[in-house]
Structure formats: structure tokens, C-alpha cells
Coordinates of C-alpha atoms and ligand atoms in Angstrom, one line a residue:
M10 CA -24.2 56.2 -9.8
D11 CA -27.8 56.1 -10.9
A12 CA -30.6 55.6 -8.4
C13 CA -30.9 51.9 -9.2
A14 CA -27.3 51.2 -8.8
D15 CA -27.3 53.2 -5.6
R16 CA -30.2 51.1 -4.2
R17 CA -28.4 47.9 -5.3
A18 CA -25.3 49.1 -3.4
L19 CA -27.3 49.8 -0.3
L20 CA -29.4 46.7 -0.4
F21 CA -28.1 44.1 2.1
A22 CA -28.7 40.5 1.5
Q23 CA -28.7 38.4 4.6
R24 CA -26.6 35.4 4.0
S25 CA -25.9 32.3 6.1
I26 CA -22.2 31.8 6.2
G27 CA -21.3 30.1 9.5
R28 CA -17.6 29.0 8.9
Y29 CA -14.0 29.8 9.8
A30 CA -12.4 32.5 7.8
T31 CA -9.0 31.1 6.7
R32 CA -6.9 34.3 7.1
Q33 CA -8.1 35.6 10.4
K34 CA -8.9 32.2 11.9
Q35 CA -11.9 33.6 13.5
Y36 CA -15.4 32.1 13.6
I37 CA -17.8 34.0 11.4
P38 CA -21.3 33.8 12.9
D39 CA -24.3 32.6 11.0
S40 CA -25.8 36.0 10.5
V41 CA -23.7 38.4 8.5
M42 CA -25.0 41.3 6.5
S43 CA -23.6 40.9 3.0
E44 CA -23.5 43.3 0.1
R45 CA -21.6 43.8 -3.1
T46 CA -20.0 46.9 -4.6
Q47 CA -17.4 47.7 -7.2
V48 CA -14.9 49.5 -5.0
A49 CA -14.6 49.1 -1.2
I50 CA -12.9 52.2 0.1
I51 CA -11.4 52.0 3.5
G52 CA -11.0 55.4 5.2
A53 CA -12.9 58.7 4.9
G54 CA -9.9 61.1 4.9
P55 CA -9.3 63.3 1.9
A56 CA -8.0 60.3 -0.2
G57 CA -11.0 58.0 0.4
L58 CA -13.6 60.7 0.1
L59 CA -12.2 62.2 -3.1
L60 CA -11.8 58.8 -4.6
G61 CA -15.5 58.1 -3.8
Q62 CA -16.5 61.4 -5.5
L63 CA -14.4 60.8 -8.6
L64 CA -15.7 57.3 -9.0
H65 CA -19.3 58.4 -8.5
R66 CA -18.9 60.9 -11.3
Q67 CA -17.8 58.1 -13.6
G68 CA -20.8 55.9 -12.6
I69 CA -18.7 53.5 -10.5
E70 CA -20.2 52.2 -7.3
A71 CA -18.2 52.4 -4.1
V72 CA -18.8 52.0 -0.4
I73 CA -16.7 54.1 2.0
L74 CA -16.0 52.6 5.5
E75 CA -14.5 54.9 8.2
A76 CA -13.4 53.9 11.7
R77 CA -14.1 57.2 13.3
G78 CA -17.3 59.2 13.7
R79 CA -18.3 62.1 11.4
D80 CA -17.8 64.7 14.1
Y81 CA -14.2 63.6 14.7
V82 CA -13.4 63.4 11.0
E83 CA -14.8 66.9 10.4
A84 CA -13.0 68.4 13.4
R85 CA -9.5 67.1 12.6
I86 CA -7.2 70.1 12.0
R87 CA -4.5 69.5 9.4
A88 CA -2.5 71.5 6.9
G89 CA -4.2 73.9 4.5
V90 CA -2.2 74.6 1.3
L91 CA -3.7 73.3 -1.9
E92 CA -1.5 73.1 -5.0
Q93 CA -2.7 74.5 -8.3
G94 CA -3.4 71.0 -9.6
T95 CA -5.3 70.1 -6.4
M96 CA -7.6 73.1 -6.9
E97 CA -8.3 72.0 -10.5
V98 CA -9.1 68.5 -9.4
L99 CA -11.5 69.6 -6.7
R100 CA -13.3 71.9 -9.1
E101 CA -13.6 69.2 -11.7
A102 CA -14.9 66.9 -9.0
G103 CA -17.7 69.4 -8.3
V104 CA -16.5 70.3 -4.8
G105 CA -14.5 73.5 -5.6
E106 CA -17.3 76.1 -5.0
R107 CA -16.7 77.0 -1.4
M108 CA -12.9 76.7 -1.8
D109 CA -13.1 79.3 -4.6
R110 CA -15.4 81.5 -2.4
E111 CA -13.6 81.3 0.9
G112 CA -10.0 80.2 0.0
L113 CA -7.1 82.6 -0.1
R114 CA -5.1 82.5 -3.3
H115 CA -1.4 83.0 -2.7
G116 CA 1.2 83.7 -5.3
G117 CA 4.3 83.8 -3.0
I118 CA 5.8 82.9 0.3
Y119 CA 8.4 84.5 2.6
L120 CA 11.5 82.9 3.9
C121 CA 12.9 84.6 7.0
F122 CA 16.5 84.0 8.2
D123 CA 19.2 86.1 9.9
G124 CA 16.4 88.5 10.9
T125 CA 15.5 89.3 7.3
L126 CA 12.3 88.6 5.3
H127 CA 12.8 87.4 1.7
H128 CA 9.9 87.1 -0.7
I129 CA 9.7 84.2 -3.2
P130 CA 7.3 85.4 -6.0
M131 CA 6.1 81.9 -6.9
S132 CA 3.5 82.9 -9.5
E133 CA 6.0 85.0 -11.4
L134 CA 8.5 82.1 -11.4
T135 CA 5.9 79.5 -12.5
H136 CA 3.9 81.2 -15.4
G137 CA 1.1 82.3 -13.0
R138 CA 0.7 79.1 -10.9
A139 CA -0.3 79.6 -7.3
V140 CA -1.6 77.8 -4.2
M141 CA -4.9 78.2 -2.3
I142 CA -5.0 78.5 1.5
Y143 CA -8.0 76.4 2.4
G144 CA -8.0 74.0 5.4
Q145 CA -8.0 70.3 4.8
T146 CA -10.8 70.1 7.3
E147 CA -12.9 72.2 5.0
V148 CA -12.0 70.0 2.0
V149 CA -13.2 67.0 4.0
K150 CA -16.4 68.7 5.0
D151 CA -17.1 69.6 1.4
L152 CA -16.5 66.0 0.2
I153 CA -18.7 64.5 3.0
A154 CA -21.5 67.0 2.1
A155 CA -21.3 66.0 -1.6
R156 CA -21.2 62.3 -0.8
L157 CA -24.3 62.5 1.4
A158 CA -26.1 64.8 -1.1
D159 CA -25.5 62.1 -3.8
G160 CA -26.7 59.4 -1.5
G161 CA -23.4 57.5 -1.8
P162 CA -22.8 54.9 0.9
L163 CA -20.5 56.4 3.6
R164 CA -20.4 54.5 6.9
F165 CA -18.8 56.0 10.0
E166 CA -17.8 54.1 13.1
C167 CA -16.9 50.9 11.4
A168 CA -14.9 48.6 13.7
D169 CA -12.6 45.6 13.1
V170 CA -12.2 46.3 9.4
A171 CA -10.3 43.4 7.8
I172 CA -9.5 42.5 4.2
D173 CA -9.9 39.0 3.0
G174 CA -9.7 37.0 -0.2
L175 CA -7.1 39.1 -2.1
D176 CA -5.9 35.9 -3.7
A177 CA -9.4 34.9 -4.8
D178 CA -11.5 36.5 -7.6
E179 CA -13.6 38.5 -5.3
P180 CA -12.0 40.3 -2.3
T181 CA -14.1 40.9 0.8
V182 CA -13.9 43.6 3.5
R183 CA -15.3 42.5 6.8
Y184 CA -16.3 45.0 9.5
T185 CA -18.7 45.6 12.4
H186 CA -21.1 48.5 12.2
K187 CA -23.5 49.3 15.1
G188 CA -22.9 45.9 16.6
V189 CA -23.7 44.0 13.4
E190 CA -21.1 42.1 11.4
H191 CA -20.9 42.9 7.7
E192 CA -19.1 41.6 4.7
L193 CA -18.6 43.8 1.6
R194 CA -17.7 41.8 -1.6
C195 CA -16.1 43.9 -4.3
D196 CA -13.8 44.0 -7.4
I197 CA -11.2 46.3 -5.8
V198 CA -10.2 47.3 -2.3
A199 CA -8.9 50.9 -2.0
G200 CA -6.8 51.3 1.1
C201 CA -7.2 55.0 1.9
D202 CA -6.9 54.4 5.7
G203 CA -3.9 56.6 6.5
F204 CA -0.5 55.7 8.0
H205 CA -2.0 53.6 10.9
G206 CA -4.6 51.8 8.8
V207 CA -4.9 48.0 8.1
S208 CA -4.6 48.0 4.3
R209 CA -0.9 48.2 4.0
T210 CA -0.4 45.5 6.6
V211 CA -2.1 42.8 4.4
I212 CA 0.6 43.1 1.7
P213 CA 3.1 40.3 2.5
D214 CA 6.4 41.2 4.0
D215 CA 8.4 39.8 1.1
V216 CA 6.5 42.0 -1.3
L217 CA 6.3 45.3 0.6
Q218 CA 9.3 47.6 0.6
V219 CA 9.5 50.6 3.0
W220 CA 11.8 53.5 3.3
G221 CA 11.6 56.3 5.9
R222 CA 13.1 58.8 8.3
D223 CA 12.1 60.2 11.6
Y224 CA 13.2 63.7 12.4
P225 CA 14.6 64.9 15.7
Y226 CA 11.9 67.5 16.0
A227 CA 8.1 68.1 15.9
W228 CA 5.7 71.0 15.3
L229 CA 3.6 72.5 18.0
G230 CA 0.7 74.1 16.1
I231 CA -1.9 76.7 17.3
L232 CA -5.0 78.0 15.7
A233 CA -5.5 81.6 16.9
D234 CA -8.5 83.9 16.8
V235 CA -6.7 86.8 15.3
A236 CA -6.2 88.3 11.8
P237 CA -3.0 87.1 10.2
S238 CA 0.0 89.4 10.7
T239 CA 1.2 88.7 7.2
D240 CA -0.1 88.7 3.6
E241 CA 1.9 85.6 2.6
L242 CA 3.1 82.5 4.7
I243 CA 6.3 83.1 6.5
Y244 CA 8.7 80.1 6.9
A245 CA 11.4 81.1 9.4
H246 CA 14.8 79.6 10.2
S247 CA 16.3 80.8 13.4
D248 CA 18.9 79.8 16.0
R249 CA 16.0 79.0 18.3
G250 CA 14.4 76.6 15.7
F251 CA 11.9 76.8 12.9
A252 CA 8.6 78.8 13.0
L253 CA 5.8 79.1 10.4
H254 CA 3.1 81.8 10.2
S255 CA 0.2 80.5 8.2
M256 CA -3.5 81.3 8.2
R257 CA -7.0 79.9 7.7
S258 CA -9.1 83.0 6.9
P259 CA -8.9 86.8 7.2
T260 CA -9.6 86.4 10.9
L261 CA -7.9 83.1 11.8
S262 CA -4.2 82.5 12.0
R263 CA -2.4 79.2 12.1
L264 CA 1.1 79.2 13.6
Y265 CA 3.8 76.6 14.3
V266 CA 7.0 76.3 16.3
Q267 CA 9.6 73.6 16.2
V268 CA 9.7 71.6 19.5
D269 CA 11.4 68.4 20.7
P270 CA 9.5 65.3 19.5
D271 CA 8.8 64.1 23.1
E272 CA 7.7 67.5 24.2
D273 CA 4.8 67.6 26.7
I274 CA 2.2 70.1 25.5
T275 CA 1.4 71.1 29.1
D276 CA 4.9 72.6 29.2
W277 CA 3.8 75.1 26.5
P278 CA 1.3 77.6 27.9
D279 CA 0.1 80.2 25.4
D280 CA 2.5 82.9 26.6
R281 CA 5.5 80.7 26.0
I282 CA 4.3 79.9 22.5
W283 CA 3.7 83.5 21.6
S284 CA 7.1 84.5 23.0
E285 CA 8.9 81.9 20.9
L286 CA 6.9 83.0 17.8
H287 CA 7.9 86.6 18.4
E288 CA 11.6 85.6 18.7
R289 CA 11.7 83.3 15.7
L290 CA 9.7 85.3 13.3
A291 CA 11.3 88.7 14.1
S292 CA 12.3 91.0 11.3
P293 CA 12.7 94.8 11.3
G294 CA 9.5 96.7 10.8
W295 CA 7.2 93.6 11.1
E296 CA 5.0 92.8 14.1
L297 CA 3.2 89.7 15.2
T298 CA -0.3 90.3 16.7
E299 CA -1.4 87.8 19.4
G300 CA -4.9 86.5 19.9
P301 CA -6.8 83.8 21.8
V302 CA -5.5 80.3 21.2
L303 CA -8.4 78.1 20.0
E304 CA -6.5 74.8 19.5
K305 CA -3.1 73.5 20.3
S306 CA -1.4 70.2 19.3
I307 CA 2.0 68.6 18.6
T308 CA 2.7 66.7 15.3
P309 CA 5.7 64.4 14.8
M310 CA 7.7 64.8 11.6
R311 CA 8.2 61.7 9.5
S312 CA 9.1 60.7 5.9
F313 CA 7.8 57.3 4.8
V314 CA 7.2 55.5 1.5
A315 CA 5.8 52.0 0.9
A316 CA 5.9 50.2 -2.4
P317 CA 4.2 48.8 -4.4
M318 CA 1.0 50.8 -4.1
R319 CA -0.9 47.9 -5.7
Y320 CA -1.0 44.3 -4.6
R321 CA -3.4 42.0 -6.5
S322 CA -6.9 43.7 -6.1
L323 CA -5.7 46.0 -3.3
V324 CA -4.6 49.5 -4.1
L325 CA -3.2 52.0 -1.6
A326 CA -3.6 55.8 -1.8
G327 CA -2.5 58.8 0.4
D328 CA -1.0 58.4 3.8
A329 CA -1.5 54.7 3.7
A330 CA 1.4 54.5 1.3
H331 CA 3.5 57.6 2.1
I332 CA 4.0 60.4 4.6
V333 CA 5.9 63.6 4.3
P334 CA 6.9 66.2 7.0
P335 CA 4.5 69.1 6.7
T336 CA 7.2 71.7 5.7
G337 CA 6.4 71.6 2.0
A338 CA 2.6 71.2 2.6
K339 CA 2.6 68.2 0.3
G340 CA 0.6 65.5 2.3
L341 CA -2.9 66.3 1.1
N342 CA -1.7 67.2 -2.4
L343 CA -0.1 63.8 -2.9
A344 CA -3.2 62.1 -1.7
V345 CA -5.2 64.0 -4.3
A346 CA -2.7 63.2 -7.1
D347 CA -2.9 59.4 -6.1
V348 CA -6.6 59.2 -6.3
T349 CA -6.8 61.2 -9.5
L350 CA -4.7 58.6 -11.2
L351 CA -6.5 55.8 -9.4
A352 CA -10.0 57.0 -10.5
H353 CA -8.9 57.0 -14.1
A354 CA -7.2 53.6 -13.8
L355 CA -10.3 52.1 -12.1
A356 CA -12.6 53.5 -14.7
D357 CA -10.5 51.9 -17.4
H358 CA -10.4 48.6 -15.5
L359 CA -14.0 48.4 -14.5
R360 CA -15.8 50.0 -17.4
A361 CA -13.5 49.4 -20.4
G362 CA -11.8 46.2 -19.2
S363 CA -8.4 47.7 -19.8
D364 CA -5.7 47.1 -17.2
A365 CA -2.8 49.2 -18.5
A366 CA -3.4 52.2 -16.3
L367 CA -4.0 50.1 -13.2
Q368 CA -0.7 48.2 -14.0
D369 CA 1.1 51.5 -14.1
Y370 CA -0.7 53.0 -11.1
S371 CA 2.0 52.2 -8.5
D372 CA 5.0 53.3 -10.6
G373 CA 3.1 56.4 -11.8
C374 CA 2.3 57.6 -8.3
L375 CA 5.7 56.8 -6.9
R376 CA 7.5 59.0 -9.4
R377 CA 5.5 62.0 -8.0
V378 CA 5.8 60.7 -4.4
W379 CA 9.6 60.6 -4.5
R380 CA 9.8 64.1 -6.0
A381 CA 7.6 65.3 -3.1
Q382 CA 9.6 63.3 -0.6
H383 CA 12.8 65.0 -1.7
F384 CA 11.2 68.5 -1.7
S385 CA 9.7 68.0 1.7
W386 CA 13.0 66.6 3.2
W387 CA 14.9 69.5 1.5
M388 CA 12.6 72.2 2.9
T389 CA 12.6 70.6 6.3
T390 CA 16.3 70.1 6.7
M391 CA 17.1 73.6 5.3
L392 CA 14.7 75.3 7.7
H393 CA 14.9 73.4 11.0
R394 CA 17.5 73.4 13.8
D395 CA 18.8 69.9 14.1
P396 CA 19.8 69.4 17.8
G397 CA 22.6 67.0 16.7
D398 CA 24.0 69.4 14.0
D399 CA 27.3 71.3 14.4
E400 CA 28.3 74.8 13.2
Y401 CA 29.4 73.4 9.8
G402 CA 25.8 72.1 9.2
R403 CA 24.3 75.4 10.2
Q404 CA 26.6 77.3 7.8
L405 CA 25.4 75.0 5.0
Q406 CA 21.8 75.8 5.9
R407 CA 22.5 79.6 5.7
S408 CA 24.3 79.2 2.4
Q409 CA 21.4 77.3 0.9
L410 CA 18.9 79.9 2.2
A411 CA 21.0 82.7 0.7
Y412 CA 21.1 80.9 -2.6
V413 CA 17.4 80.2 -2.8
T414 CA 16.6 83.8 -2.1
S415 CA 19.1 85.3 -4.5
S416 CA 19.3 83.0 -7.5
A417 CA 16.3 83.0 -9.9
A418 CA 17.1 79.4 -10.9
A419 CA 17.1 78.2 -7.2
A420 CA 14.0 80.2 -6.3
T421 CA 12.2 78.8 -9.4
S422 CA 13.0 75.2 -8.3
L423 CA 11.5 75.9 -4.9
A424 CA 8.5 77.7 -6.5
E425 CA 7.6 75.0 -9.0
N426 CA 7.8 72.2 -6.4
Y427 CA 5.7 74.3 -3.9
V428 CA 2.9 75.2 -6.3
G429 CA 3.1 71.6 -7.6
L430 CA 4.5 70.1 -10.7
P431 CA 1.9 69.2 -13.3
L432 CA 0.5 65.7 -12.8
D433 CA 1.7 64.4 -16.2
Q434 CA 5.2 65.7 -15.7
T435 CA 5.8 63.6 -12.6
A436 CA 3.4 60.7 -13.0
M437 CA 3.7 59.8 -16.7
A438 CA 7.2 60.7 -17.7
A439 CA 9.9 58.5 -16.2
G440 CA 12.6 60.4 -18.1
G441 CA 12.6 63.5 -20.3
T442 CA 14.4 66.6 -21.2
V443 CA 14.4 70.0 -19.7
S444 CA 11.4 72.1 -20.7
R445 CA 12.0 75.8 -21.4
G446 CA 8.3 76.6 -22.0
Ligands
LIG522 N1 -10.8 51.2 9.1 C1 -11.5 52.3 8.6 N2 -11.0 53.5 8.6 C2 -9.7 53.7 9.1 C3 -9.0 52.6 9.6 C4 -9.6 51.4 9.6 N3 -8.9 50.3 10.1 N4 -7.8 53.1 10.0 C5 -7.8 54.4 9.7 N5 -8.9 54.8 9.1 C6 -9.4 56.1 8.7 C7 -8.9 57.2 9.6 O1 -9.7 57.4 10.7 C8 -8.9 58.4 8.7 O2 -10.2 59.1 8.7 O3 -8.8 56.4 7.5 C9 -8.7 57.8 7.3 C10 -7.4 58.2 6.7 O4 -7.4 59.6 6.5 P1 -6.0 60.5 6.6 O5 -5.2 60.1 7.7 O6 -6.5 61.9 6.5 O7 -5.2 60.1 5.2 P2 -5.5 60.4 3.7 O8 -6.9 60.4 3.4 O9 -4.5 59.6 3.0 O10 -5.1 61.9 3.6 C11 -3.8 62.4 3.5 O11 -4.3 63.8 5.2 O12 -3.4 62.8 7.1 C12 -3.3 63.9 6.3 O13 -1.2 64.7 6.4 C13 -2.0 63.9 5.7 O14 -2.5 65.7 4.4 C14 -2.4 64.3 4.4 C15 -3.7 63.8 4.0
LIG523 C1 -0.9 75.1 7.5 O1 -1.5 76.2 7.3 O2 -1.4 74.4 8.4 C2 0.4 74.8 6.9 C3 0.9 75.7 5.9 C4 2.1 75.4 5.3 C5 2.7 74.3 5.6 C6 2.2 73.4 6.6 C7 1.0 73.7 7.2 O3 3.9 74.0 5.0

């Protein structure tokens, strides 16, 4: 965005529009701050922030509206595995510098079961592709810093965000900021407001289709002030339930244990967590080092897909349209894939007047989304202990784990999904033949 366009986007025009809004049936007072932009982005998570960044680099104006405060958004601890394609997008977007300096590049993972550690050499199996361990929190901080440095409009603590006029030529997003009511007129509304946001809810019930699954377990995660006890992530299947040893830096470890979904965190003092981690991650000759617990939280496990991801001039991206359980570390990566396609589609639409990419946006995203849904569900059900399962089910899990760790074909399938299939392979091609390249 050039300086003039930026000033235009920031310039509020005070308009007198005392009337009743038809959809919300609420009275709109006489004094509303009104402005116009090309894309109104709702939500400053990774999806909304990266979309703002990609659009900015294409000279497209956007205003980002976030319900929470900056401190909250920058402190939220989430997963931390970036696919190869995600790293490339962040670099191309000009926000990869700290990731490349501080991130930990990993070419493999361990699967642990029946007390044995098995290495999956992902890079060897995928022509050198890898993942980067770099916290989502850090990605968000980098994107916020870039947005503010560019002077791009980013408003925190926006209340009562509501979308209006999707049936008209010019949609409007209404919100309250610092006690003042605002309306933001735009060409496109990008709903990047996560699973609990408002954007998805404005798509009529007879248009929106949803699919999903809740799992009978959750993850209790800790951030520990101790050097990781492993060189690669360890995903462990045990009779006591799943455990994961991940990391954030050479001095910070991130660990998870499977717990019941309605578990009370106060029933899990640090000693109990470490004791479970020792039991579930145990393998001969390997030792887990404990350290002070800096943060502790429980995350439910859910799979969810909503379609279509475009309705009139509203587009959805990221968790607003789909959720995966964290076992395959796909949540952030899917959000990045969505907004990469979306930024191209919006540039074609707003700058070249071509609608083909925008028309294909929903189907293009959903092909990748369903692949990641299957992979995440598969990793989750293979590794967790389902309290409702019987001994037959547990034998199937063991057989699958033995196969994945002994067959090059099965390990390659895990590896290529984990490091991330190329964007064009999942987004563009609806069909196709097996590639041997
Ligand atoms: N108005 C404005 N902002 C909102 C509203 C609203 N009504 N509702 C929610 N938000 C904000 C949230 O506060 C949050 O900051 O939208 C943002 C959505 O961000 P995320 O939940 O992080 O979702 P997304 O950007 O799609 O990122 C997906 O992040 O949530 C993880 O596991 C997920 O890794 C995945 C990735
Ligand atoms: C994490 O480091 O938080 C993490 C790593 C791998 C996962 C999920 C979360 O599959």
C-alpha cells in the first residue's frame, strides 16, 4: 500500500446515518465513524495477519479488526511446527528472517510404542523436505511487527463485530472501538476469526454444510524451562495414553499428555504431569529431564470442516472454516495455505477484474483441507488410547504403528503428509496420477 492509499484507508469520514439496520434490527445512532477499504479482515490470528501482509505486498488495502488486545494475541501459546511450504510463504511474505535465525529445522520424528523408539527420516523420504520448529506465537509476533512497521491498519479490542450487506454491492463490517461505533465498507470481507468467530455464522443454514468429530480425549500441555531431552519430536503411544515431547528452543521444552476431555487442570500438579511423561515416553537408554513448568493448559481435540469457504463477498480462512486435532500439527499450516490461495485470488479479482481464482477458492482449499483432515484423524486415532476401545482396536493400532515404522512406503506416506504436500498438488489437482519423481 502506498502512503496515499494508507492515509485514505485510515481517514475516517463522519457520516450521519441514523436508521435501523435491516439484518440486526438495531438502531444505528446518528454518529458513526465510516471508512472504506478493499478487504475487511476479521481476526488477527495467523490467518488474518498473514492475509493482511500478503495483500499489502500486492498493493491491496485491508483493515484488520481483532476482538482481543495485542498482549493477549501475542501471549497465546499454540503449536509450533511449520511445514516446508509454510516456511517458504513466510519468507516470501518478508517475515521469515527471525524464523530462519531462531527456528529449529527438523528432518525427522520419532514414534515410540511398546517401549521402543523408531525414527522416521522424513527428509530422506521426501527429497529433502523438512519442518521448522518455531512457535505460532512467534509467527504472530513477527506478523504484527511487520504490519505496524508498514503502518497497515490493525485494530485490537474491537467489540460487537457484525457483517452486513453481503447481498448488496458493498458489504459492511460494523464494530465498536474504544466506545465509538464504526462501519467499514469494503469489496470483500475475509472471515479469519477462528472457530468461535462471527463470520461463519452469517452464511445461511441452507447453504452451509458442516462435518465434524469430537474425540474422547484432550491434551494437557506444558511449557518447561529445560533443554529438550530429544533431538527430534517424540510421538508416544502407550497403554497409559498418548504423550508428545516437542520443543520451542534449545532451552525450552513443550510436552503434552493425553487426558480426559473434562479433566480439571487443578488435578494435575507438576509432579503428576512429569510422572506420566516419564511413564509414557519411556524407552531403554533414554531419559527425560524435568524443569520448572512455565505454562499449563488443556486443549480439546476436534475435527471440523465447513463448506463452502466463500459465500457472496465473504470468504473464510483458517480455523473459521476448519479445525484439526493437533497430532499432525496441521492447524497453522492449513491457515497459511488458505490465505496464500486467497491473496492470489483477491489480487486477480481486485486488480485484474478476473474472478476465476476466487470462484475456485473454496474447492481449491477444501481439497487440501480434507487431505489434512484425514492425516490428522489418522495420526490421532493411531496414537491415542480411546477409553471406549477394546483389545481388538488396540491390536489394530499396534499393527499400524509396526507397519509405519517398518515399511518405506508407509513411512513415506506419513513423512510427505507431515512435511506438507506441495500446495499445487492438493489445491489445484482434483485428480491425477501417481508421481514417481
Ligand atoms: N471479531 C474480531 N476478532 C475475532 C472475533 C470477532 N468476533 N472472534 C474471534 N476473533 C479473533 C480471535 O481473537 C483470534 O485472534 O480471531 C482470531 C482468530 O485466530 P485463530 O484462532 O488463531 O485462527 P486462525 O488465524 O485461523 O489460525 C489458525 O491458529 O487457532 C490456531 O490451531 C489453530 O493453528 C491454528 C491456527
Ligand atoms: C508443539 O510443539 O506445540 C506441537 C508439536 C507437534 C504437534 C503438536 C504440537 O503435533
